[in-house]
Amino acid sequence: MLQFILKRLGLAVLVAFTVSFISFSLLFLSGDPAAALAGETASGEDIEAVRRLYGFDRPMLVQYAEWLTAALRGDFGESYYFRLPVSSLIAERLSVTMTLGVCGITFALLTAVPLGVVAAIRPNSLVDRIALFVSVAGQAMPSFWFGLILIVVFAIQLGWLPPSGTASWEHFIMPTIVLGYYAMPAIMRLTRAGMLDVLSSDYIRTARAKGANERRVLFRHALRNAIIPVVSLAAVQMGFMLGGSIVVESIFALHGAGYLAWESIARNDLPTVQALILIFSMFYIVFTFLADVLNAWLDPRMRTG
Amino acid sequence: MSEPLLDVRNLTLDIPTGSGTLHAVRGIDFDLKRGETLCIVGESGSGKSLTSLALMGLLGKGIKRSADRMTFDGTELTTASTRRMRALRGDRMAMIFQEPMTSLNPAYTIGDQLVEALLLHRKVSRQAARARAVELLEKVGITAAESRLSQYPHQLSGGLRQRVMIAMALMCEPELIIADEPTTALDVTIQAQILRLLYDLGREMNMAMILITHDLGVVARVADKVAVMYAGELVETGPVGDIFNAPSHPYTRGLLRCIPLPGKTARGSQLGTIPGIVPSLVGEVEGCVFRTRCPHAVMECRGAIPKRQDGEHAFRCIFPDGKRHSEKELTA
């Protein structure tokens, strides 16, 4: 098990370096950063001056090495737009996004897994049909539309919840539901399919033949095996929620990292965009790593991999 | 000792399907005393496995079970509560399945799965349960038993897994063990070992055993009683000697002609086959189910078939000795 973890960790670090290089070089493909910085009215001389000032005239690899060593120390440079250190800018936004992401995935798991299990125990029952309807609706309905409906109903008409902002935990309820509902259908369908498959397997019959009660059969013998693919999916969803919650953040005016990324791209704020891409990628890598470890713990057959 | 451990009368299993009810098992009777071995033989799809699952109360949803009587040591199983059945399963009656490769949970160690039944049914400590598991693993011929406890199913071969399944079934010293084709999925070389093991352990622990198989060679060696099943009916039951020496039902005789017997089958002679296929059991089933393949069939086979009983030996045929007199048997 320890050997497996170390192997996966090594792999994760390798992936992290590759991703960091790609994210760094991608920005040079999007156009001349010096020209963008100097502004539309700048003369050729001005652009050259900017290029020298920010060091864009040096070889890309040198710039990458310099950027990476600084980044590893937590220094992502200064935002071109805010004139503030990128790290403190992101740190403040990231806490909002993290809160939202963790709440969202928790909400998704807490609704999807039980619903999937119940649907699998009684396929084609009323509960199964309701679960199917809920998941199809969740997949079909755009987040911004669902978010707006919630605001209209619960904030404006009923007045139960604040429509926007981050001032209290109540502000996070609607964004959590919208973000969680986005991730829920896939998790629910996968849980249902996994449980249906496992429940008809021979080892479940063995468990029953031993005299295990239904609760033990369902949770100890079946769910443990059925949940394995769900773990991998949830990890990817979690990474996606942290990086891709821009829509939800915009609707509810939560100033999170997703929103910052969108703004920074529009403003050509290179250091901020680079830092955000790197951080979002790192989240993906960390979650994938954690999912691998969790899966190896759940399924002994994966430990040799 | 006169009271049988297991007594089944008129067990019927119906499976509703889209095109009508499938009468999978129809009115079968058998009984079993403590320490006895009953072999149920028959082709695939004859209802052998369903019968064993019905005894254990492990039938899938939708299968309708009915019986005039189905008692285990005096307990009526057809009316027993799920709680009562759970208490019996794994404790006093245990089952070994056909597929050792998939019958163990991949997520837990052999040790965890072995001790589970004992911990569910008896008030014993984990250490005591593990000690019992080691003892049984050694008994089923697994070396380095202690270290096997921490291994996972995928680290074991098919033969080892089936030995583990046997050890698992024996954890609570059941009075009845049902083995559903326990060696079908195994190597031929391993098959004999596993059967020998089951047989010896059964004798040692004085367990009653139902062995489901289609291997008549096995039956001849281990059975006390034989029940021949065809298309959901028991066509012939009786002590092993009677079945092999004086098979009465045409199907039983057909089956026996399909296997070579040392000293009886002449060198170079052709083995028999039973022409035709098993009839569909959807809808009403009337008369003798074997008549479509029977060399002795006459018009009367479509009507009611009497059960002919001679002591413990019984069979169902309109002919008193299972043969049409006007015609001689083709081969002995």
XYZ file of C-alpha atoms in Angstrom, chain A residues 59-287:
229
model
C 14.243 32.794 -23.944
C 10.974 31.149 -22.875
C 12.685 28.403 -20.881
C 14.539 30.945 -18.785
C 11.304 32.770 -18.099
C 9.610 29.497 -17.205
C 12.364 28.483 -14.779
C 12.268 31.881 -13.130
C 8.461 31.851 -12.877
C 8.393 28.298 -11.504
C 11.034 28.825 -8.799
C 9.179 31.928 -7.639
C 5.845 30.084 -7.797
C 7.178 27.269 -5.656
C 7.937 29.876 -3.000
C 4.352 31.117 -3.309
C 5.340 34.193 -5.303
C 3.304 34.502 -8.482
C 4.406 38.042 -9.264
C 2.253 41.130 -9.309
C -1.117 41.473 -10.966
C -0.914 43.847 -13.955
C -4.384 45.109 -13.234
C -4.637 45.308 -9.447
C -0.952 46.073 -8.829
C -1.098 43.680 -5.904
C 0.765 40.422 -5.267
C -1.114 37.674 -7.131
C -0.759 35.275 -4.211
C -2.683 37.436 -1.755
C -5.237 38.279 -4.453
C -5.898 34.598 -5.106
C -5.760 33.489 -1.473
C -8.694 35.752 -0.652
C -10.772 34.549 -3.614
C -9.810 30.937 -3.220
C -11.391 30.575 0.225
C -14.784 31.477 -1.299
C -14.344 28.997 -4.148
C -13.106 26.257 -1.826
C -16.049 26.722 0.528
C -18.435 26.576 -2.401
C -16.699 23.573 -3.969
C -16.580 21.525 -0.770
C -20.221 22.361 0.052
C -21.253 21.583 -3.528
C -19.612 18.179 -3.744
C -20.808 17.276 -0.252
C -24.358 18.202 -1.179
C -24.062 16.226 -4.421
C -22.703 13.117 -2.683
C -25.170 13.268 0.189
C -28.132 13.382 -2.169
C -26.831 11.279 -5.078
C -25.435 8.254 -3.249
C -28.481 7.478 -1.037
C -30.819 8.124 -3.964
C -28.739 5.877 -6.211
C -28.707 3.101 -3.609
C -32.462 3.231 -3.042
C -33.084 3.318 -6.799
C -30.901 0.232 -7.215
C -32.619 -1.701 -4.430
C -35.991 -1.121 -6.036
C -35.416 -0.697 -9.767
C -38.405 0.705 -11.677
C -40.123 1.664 -8.423
C -41.561 5.107 -7.767
C -38.359 6.207 -6.025
C -36.305 5.023 -8.995
C -38.501 6.958 -11.398
C -38.334 10.108 -9.296
C -34.562 9.758 -9.070
C -34.376 9.356 -12.834
C -36.514 12.436 -13.361
C -34.443 14.508 -10.933
C -31.200 13.477 -12.584
C -32.396 14.058 -16.128
C -33.700 17.478 -15.107
C -30.360 18.241 -13.447
C -28.459 17.280 -16.547
C -30.714 19.185 -18.896
C -31.160 22.403 -16.941
C -28.382 24.995 -17.319
C -26.900 26.154 -14.007
C -27.588 29.828 -14.674
C -31.272 29.106 -15.330
C -31.653 26.979 -12.195
C -29.778 29.614 -10.180
C -32.043 32.374 -11.401
C -35.159 30.349 -10.565
C -33.891 29.793 -7.037
C -33.183 33.507 -6.639
C -36.642 34.435 -7.905
C -38.412 31.953 -5.636
C -36.396 31.896 -2.417
C -34.803 35.343 -2.378
C -37.320 37.580 -4.078
C -40.757 35.993 -3.600
C -40.320 34.148 -0.305
C -37.488 36.276 1.024
C -35.947 33.350 2.920
C -32.427 33.568 1.595
C -30.116 36.419 0.522
C -29.824 36.600 -3.281
C -26.118 37.381 -3.531
C -22.873 37.984 -1.684
C -20.719 36.047 0.771
C -21.478 37.690 4.086
C -22.877 34.636 5.933
C -23.357 30.878 5.591
C -26.880 31.543 4.352
C -25.391 33.169 1.276
C -23.850 29.842 0.342
C -27.042 27.770 0.463
C -28.371 28.505 -3.009
C -24.971 28.437 -4.757
C -24.267 25.096 -3.066
C -27.544 23.642 -4.318
C -26.994 24.893 -7.855
C -23.403 23.665 -8.021
C -24.212 20.383 -6.272
C -27.197 19.717 -8.496
C -24.906 20.088 -11.463
C -22.661 17.259 -10.221
C -25.421 15.086 -8.751
C -26.950 13.304 -11.789
C -23.760 11.604 -12.933
C -22.896 10.457 -9.403
C -26.414 9.146 -8.851
C -26.588 7.219 -12.106
C -23.160 5.704 -11.504
C -24.089 4.679 -7.945
C -27.324 3.108 -9.183
C -25.647 1.223 -12.019
C -22.826 0.059 -9.735
C -25.213 -1.136 -7.030
C -27.439 -2.961 -9.518
C -24.405 -4.721 -10.903
C -22.923 -5.641 -7.526
C -26.240 -6.738 -5.991
C -26.650 -9.423 -8.637
C -23.122 -10.735 -8.104
C -22.224 -14.110 -6.650
C -20.508 -12.746 -3.556
C -23.666 -10.954 -2.482
C -25.444 -14.316 -2.630
C -22.588 -15.751 -0.547
C -23.094 -13.014 2.036
C -26.812 -13.791 2.200
C -26.059 -17.516 2.448
C -23.984 -16.745 5.552
C -27.042 -15.256 7.184
C -26.028 -11.589 6.926
C -28.952 -9.205 7.280
C -29.981 -6.872 4.463
C -28.307 -3.812 5.967
C -25.016 -5.655 6.233
C -25.371 -7.041 2.711
C -26.131 -3.595 1.291
C -23.586 -1.467 3.052
C -20.714 -3.743 3.980
C -20.742 -6.067 0.996
C -22.363 -4.154 -1.867
C -21.814 -0.416 -1.453
C -18.118 -0.779 -0.713
C -17.640 -2.320 -4.156
C -20.170 -0.162 -5.975
C -18.734 3.112 -4.702
C -15.286 2.618 -6.269
C -16.025 4.220 -9.669
C -18.013 6.950 -7.899
C -14.885 8.023 -6.001
C -12.986 8.654 -9.235
C -15.896 10.567 -10.723
C -16.381 12.693 -7.603
C -12.689 13.652 -7.636
C -12.925 14.911 -11.205
C -16.205 16.705 -10.418
C -14.581 18.348 -7.404
C -11.698 19.624 -9.514
C -14.181 20.856 -12.068
C -16.244 22.653 -9.438
C -13.241 24.568 -8.155
C -12.129 25.673 -11.581
C -15.398 25.880 -13.406
C -17.822 27.444 -10.973
C -17.627 30.760 -12.859
C -21.285 30.669 -13.841
C -22.487 30.035 -10.319
C -20.088 32.617 -8.894
C -21.332 35.199 -11.371
C -25.034 34.593 -10.712
C -24.706 34.876 -6.958
C -21.987 37.569 -7.067
C -19.572 35.420 -5.116
C -16.119 36.809 -5.708
C -14.337 33.535 -6.065
C -11.368 32.269 -8.006
C -13.430 31.213 -11.008
C -14.814 34.680 -11.355
C -11.318 36.158 -10.923
C -9.981 33.895 -13.674
C -12.671 35.056 -16.053
C -12.011 38.720 -15.257
C -8.269 38.302 -15.534
C -8.469 36.666 -18.929
C -10.593 39.569 -20.142
C -8.032 42.027 -18.743
C -5.016 40.179 -20.114
C -3.700 39.965 -16.552
C -1.033 37.375 -17.340
C 0.484 36.602 -13.916
C -2.957 36.108 -12.371
C -4.175 33.845 -15.171
C -0.987 31.758 -15.048
C -1.198 31.394 -11.291
C -4.871 30.403 -11.433
C -4.331 27.833 -14.159
C -1.481 26.347 -12.159
C -3.517 26.233 -8.950
C -6.588 24.745 -10.617
C -4.418 22.094 -12.255
C -2.811 21.315 -8.920
C -6.266 20.802 -7.431
C -7.061 18.300 -10.141
C -3.805 16.485 -9.535
C -4.285 16.413 -5.769
C -7.875 15.182 -6.020
